mmCIF file of C-alpha atoms in Angstrom:
data_model
loop_
_atom_site.group_PDB
_atom_site.id
_atom_site.type_symbol
_atom_site.label_atom_id
_atom_site.label_comp_id
_atom_site.label_asym_id
_atom_site.label_seq_id
_atom_site.Cartn_x
_atom_site.Cartn_y
_atom_site.Cartn_z
ATOM 1 C CA MET A 1 28.686 -145.485 81.237
ATOM 2 C CA SER A 2 26.735 -146.759 78.219
ATOM 3 C CA GLY A 3 23.804 -148.140 80.145
ATOM 4 C CA LEU A 4 25.845 -150.442 82.391
ATOM 5 C CA TYR A 5 25.173 -149.028 85.843
ATOM 6 C CA GLU A 6 27.598 -151.063 87.906
ATOM 7 C CA LEU A 7 29.239 -150.750 91.305
ATOM 8 C CA ALA A 8 31.989 -153.177 92.293
ATOM 9 C CA VAL A 9 34.422 -154.118 95.033
ATOM 10 C CA SER A 10 37.383 -156.416 94.544
ATOM 11 C CA ARG A 11 39.775 -158.083 96.947
ATOM 12 C CA PHE A 12 42.781 -160.362 96.655
ATOM 13 C CA ILE A 13 42.250 -163.275 99.038
ATOM 14 C CA LYS A 14 45.141 -165.516 100.088
ATOM 15 C CA ALA A 15 43.295 -168.765 99.434
ATOM 16 C CA PRO A 16 42.497 -170.790 96.301
ATOM 17 C CA PRO A 17 39.222 -170.068 94.476
ATOM 18 C CA GLU A 18 37.666 -173.336 95.683
ATOM 19 C CA THR A 19 38.257 -172.300 99.298
ATOM 20 C CA VAL A 20 36.869 -168.796 98.776
ATOM 21 C CA TRP A 21 33.835 -170.343 97.063
ATOM 22 C CA ARG A 22 33.341 -172.641 100.067
ATOM 23 C CA ALA A 23 33.620 -169.690 102.437
ATOM 24 C CA TRP A 24 31.072 -167.759 100.336
ATOM 25 C CA THR A 25 28.587 -170.612 99.979
ATOM 26 C CA ARG A 26 28.918 -172.373 103.361
ATOM 27 C CA HIS A 27 29.908 -169.658 105.842
ATOM 28 C CA GLY A 28 27.643 -166.748 104.855
ATOM 29 C CA THR A 29 26.500 -166.058 108.415
ATOM 30 C CA GLU A 30 30.138 -165.312 109.297
ATOM 31 C CA TRP A 31 30.822 -162.660 106.665
ATOM 32 C CA PHE A 32 27.844 -161.547 104.505
ATOM 33 C CA THR A 33 26.696 -158.530 106.546
ATOM 34 C CA PRO A 34 29.139 -155.762 107.504
ATOM 35 C CA ARG A 35 29.678 -155.600 111.263
ATOM 36 C CA PRO A 36 28.238 -154.514 113.634
ATOM 37 C CA TRP A 37 25.196 -155.912 111.782
ATOM 38 C CA ARG A 38 25.006 -159.690 111.696
ATOM 39 C CA THR A 39 23.701 -162.269 109.275
ATOM 40 C CA VAL A 40 20.966 -164.296 110.952
ATOM 41 C CA SER A 41 20.514 -166.777 108.115
ATOM 42 C CA VAL A 42 21.592 -167.515 104.563
ATOM 43 C CA ASP A 43 19.453 -169.846 102.486
ATOM 44 C CA HIS A 44 20.834 -170.339 98.990
ATOM 45 C CA ASP A 45 19.674 -173.102 96.686
ATOM 46 C CA LEU A 46 22.615 -172.988 94.273
ATOM 47 C CA ARG A 47 20.864 -173.718 90.980
ATOM 48 C CA PRO A 48 19.288 -171.399 88.413
ATOM 49 C CA GLY A 49 15.862 -170.475 89.778
ATOM 50 C CA GLY A 50 16.820 -171.433 93.343
ATOM 51 C CA ARG A 51 16.461 -169.325 96.481
ATOM 52 C CA ALA A 52 18.911 -166.573 97.368
ATOM 53 C CA ASP A 53 17.541 -165.485 100.747
ATOM 54 C CA VAL A 54 19.416 -163.664 103.514
ATOM 55 C CA VAL A 55 18.224 -162.261 106.846
ATOM 56 C CA MET A 56 20.327 -159.495 108.416
ATOM 57 C CA GLU A 57 19.966 -157.829 111.816
ATOM 58 C CA SER A 58 21.211 -154.523 113.210
ATOM 59 C CA PRO A 59 22.750 -154.230 116.688
ATOM 60 C CA GLU A 60 19.394 -152.729 117.797
ATOM 61 C CA GLY A 61 17.466 -155.741 116.524
ATOM 62 C CA GLU A 62 16.155 -154.246 113.260
ATOM 63 C CA ARG A 63 15.771 -157.095 110.756
ATOM 64 C CA HIS A 64 16.178 -156.823 107.016
ATOM 65 C CA GLU A 65 15.053 -159.800 104.947
ATOM 66 C CA TYR A 66 16.427 -160.075 101.437
ATOM 67 C CA ARG A 67 14.608 -162.511 99.187
ATOM 68 C CA GLY A 68 16.002 -163.272 95.787
ATOM 69 C CA VAL A 69 16.743 -165.894 93.193
ATOM 70 C CA VAL A 70 19.842 -167.514 91.728
ATOM 71 C CA LEU A 71 20.290 -166.740 88.040
ATOM 72 C CA GLU A 72 23.559 -168.518 87.232
ATOM 73 C CA VAL A 73 26.009 -170.827 89.008
ATOM 74 C CA GLU A 74 29.492 -171.885 87.938
ATOM 75 C CA PRO A 75 30.786 -173.660 91.070
ATOM 76 C CA GLY A 76 34.063 -172.204 92.259
ATOM 77 C CA ARG A 77 33.979 -169.453 89.624
ATOM 78 C CA ARG A 78 30.810 -167.366 89.452
ATOM 79 C CA LEU A 79 27.469 -166.825 91.164
ATOM 80 C CA VAL A 80 24.756 -164.484 89.860
ATOM 81 C CA THR A 81 21.686 -163.555 91.938
ATOM 82 C CA THR A 82 18.997 -160.889 92.002
ATOM 83 C CA GLY A 83 16.334 -159.560 94.314
ATOM 84 C CA ALA A 84 14.178 -158.584 91.337
ATOM 85 C CA PHE A 85 12.526 -162.007 91.632
ATOM 86 C CA THR A 86 12.052 -164.602 94.326
ATOM 87 C CA GLU A 87 12.166 -168.361 93.903
ATOM 88 C CA GLY A 88 9.674 -169.462 91.257
ATOM 89 C CA TRP A 89 10.327 -166.245 89.266
ATOM 90 C CA VAL A 90 7.899 -164.164 91.306
ATOM 91 C CA PRO A 91 8.614 -160.475 90.522
ATOM 92 C CA GLN A 92 9.373 -158.199 93.462
ATOM 93 C CA PRO A 93 8.637 -154.493 93.387
ATOM 94 C CA GLY A 94 11.262 -152.055 94.551
ATOM 95 C CA ASN A 95 13.713 -149.492 93.341
ATOM 96 C CA MET A 96 16.779 -151.170 94.858
ATOM 97 C CA ASN A 97 16.672 -154.295 92.729
ATOM 98 C CA PHE A 98 19.923 -155.146 91.011
ATOM 99 C CA VAL A 99 21.818 -158.132 89.687
ATOM 100 C CA ARG A 100 24.653 -159.312 91.934
ATOM 101 C CA ILE A 101 27.619 -161.005 90.263
ATOM 102 C CA ASP A 102 30.287 -162.633 92.448
ATOM 103 C CA THR A 103 33.394 -163.965 90.704
ATOM 104 C CA PHE A 104 36.297 -166.048 92.011
ATOM 105 C CA GLU A 105 39.334 -165.893 89.711
ATOM 106 C CA HIS A 106 42.673 -167.577 90.272
ATOM 107 C CA GLU A 107 45.385 -164.945 90.726
ATOM 108 C CA GLY A 108 48.960 -165.805 91.711
ATOM 109 C CA ASP A 109 48.835 -167.706 94.991
ATOM 110 C CA GLY A 110 45.240 -166.807 95.745
ATOM 111 C CA THR A 111 41.935 -165.517 94.403
ATOM 112 C CA ARG A 112 40.699 -162.267 92.948
ATOM 113 C CA TYR A 113 37.214 -161.979 94.421
ATOM 114 C CA THR A 114 34.950 -159.378 92.835
ATOM 115 C CA ALA A 115 31.380 -158.503 93.804
ATOM 116 C CA ARG A 116 29.396 -156.432 91.318
ATOM 117 C CA ALA A 117 25.969 -154.826 91.585
ATOM 118 C CA ARG A 118 24.383 -154.037 88.210
ATOM 119 C CA HIS A 119 21.422 -151.685 88.341
ATOM 120 C CA TRP A 120 18.619 -150.986 85.910
ATOM 121 C CA THR A 121 19.107 -147.200 86.038
ATOM 122 C CA GLU A 122 21.818 -144.697 86.804
ATOM 123 C CA GLN A 123 19.672 -143.248 89.599
ATOM 124 C CA ALA A 124 19.349 -146.660 91.276
ATOM 125 C CA MET A 125 23.119 -147.113 91.062
ATOM 126 C CA LEU A 126 23.777 -143.653 92.528
ATOM 127 C CA THR A 127 21.296 -144.298 95.344
ATOM 128 C CA HIS A 128 23.031 -147.584 96.165
ATOM 129 C CA ARG A 129 26.430 -145.878 96.050
ATOM 130 C CA ASP A 130 25.234 -143.074 98.332
ATOM 131 C CA MET A 131 23.818 -145.614 100.807
ATOM 132 C CA GLY A 132 27.414 -146.721 101.414
ATOM 133 C CA PHE A 133 27.928 -149.473 98.850
ATOM 134 C CA GLU A 134 31.731 -149.271 98.847
ATOM 135 C CA THR A 135 32.011 -149.235 102.640
ATOM 136 C CA GLY A 136 29.428 -151.957 103.261
ATOM 137 C CA TRP A 137 30.277 -154.345 100.451
ATOM 138 C CA GLY A 138 33.985 -153.664 101.018
ATOM 139 C CA ALA A 139 33.670 -154.625 104.698
ATOM 140 C CA ALA A 140 31.782 -157.798 103.732
ATOM 141 C CA ALA A 141 34.519 -158.672 101.194
ATOM 142 C CA ASP A 142 37.161 -158.172 103.897
ATOM 143 C CA GLN A 143 35.170 -160.433 106.228
ATOM 144 C CA LEU A 144 34.889 -163.065 103.473
ATOM 145 C CA ALA A 145 38.675 -162.909 103.067
ATOM 146 C CA GLN A 146 39.138 -163.487 106.816
ATOM 147 C CA VAL A 147 36.838 -166.500 106.780
ATOM 148 C CA ALA A 148 38.431 -168.029 103.654
ATOM 149 C CA GLU A 149 41.988 -167.454 104.852
ATOM 150 C CA ASN A 150 41.182 -169.074 108.200
ATOM 151 C CA LEU A 151 39.423 -172.207 106.943
ATOM 152 C CA THR A 152 41.260 -175.328 107.997
ATOM 153 C CA PRO A 153 42.433 -177.737 105.290
ATOM 154 C CA GLN A 154 39.623 -180.115 106.308
ATOM 155 C CA GLU A 155 36.993 -177.342 105.982
ATOM 156 C CA SER A 156 38.513 -176.279 102.655
ATOM 157 C CA ALA A 157 38.311 -179.823 101.264
ATOM 158 C CA SER A 158 34.795 -180.746 102.411
#
């Protein structure tokens, strides 16, 4: 693997990249957390150094707060975040820190959406994989596709 410890899911979404981007950035509470969990809030400040905070909740009421920072933004094309830092570049301890890379590439009559998790170590990647990465992130990608494909033309344009 040459030091690149990456997990990824990819989906073809029947909507243009701009629409999938809008679904990702404006409708996170509808898709970000695999059901039956739910996303309570998404607070992204889409600029390098901005917030990338998400609060998720289990059906039993267990809350998981993810605090992170935006590293890179190419509107409609690419978003890079990490939980290794919070806004203001405050380091966060933890062994499950990774860099998340979401890409939105034009493909045929839709978008190739890919979500990658790049880890510092092979062990961290394997732990994330064994926690159900493919199932969880795959379900979230499917939910994103549903949201994007169901946006009205007015929602897609705003």
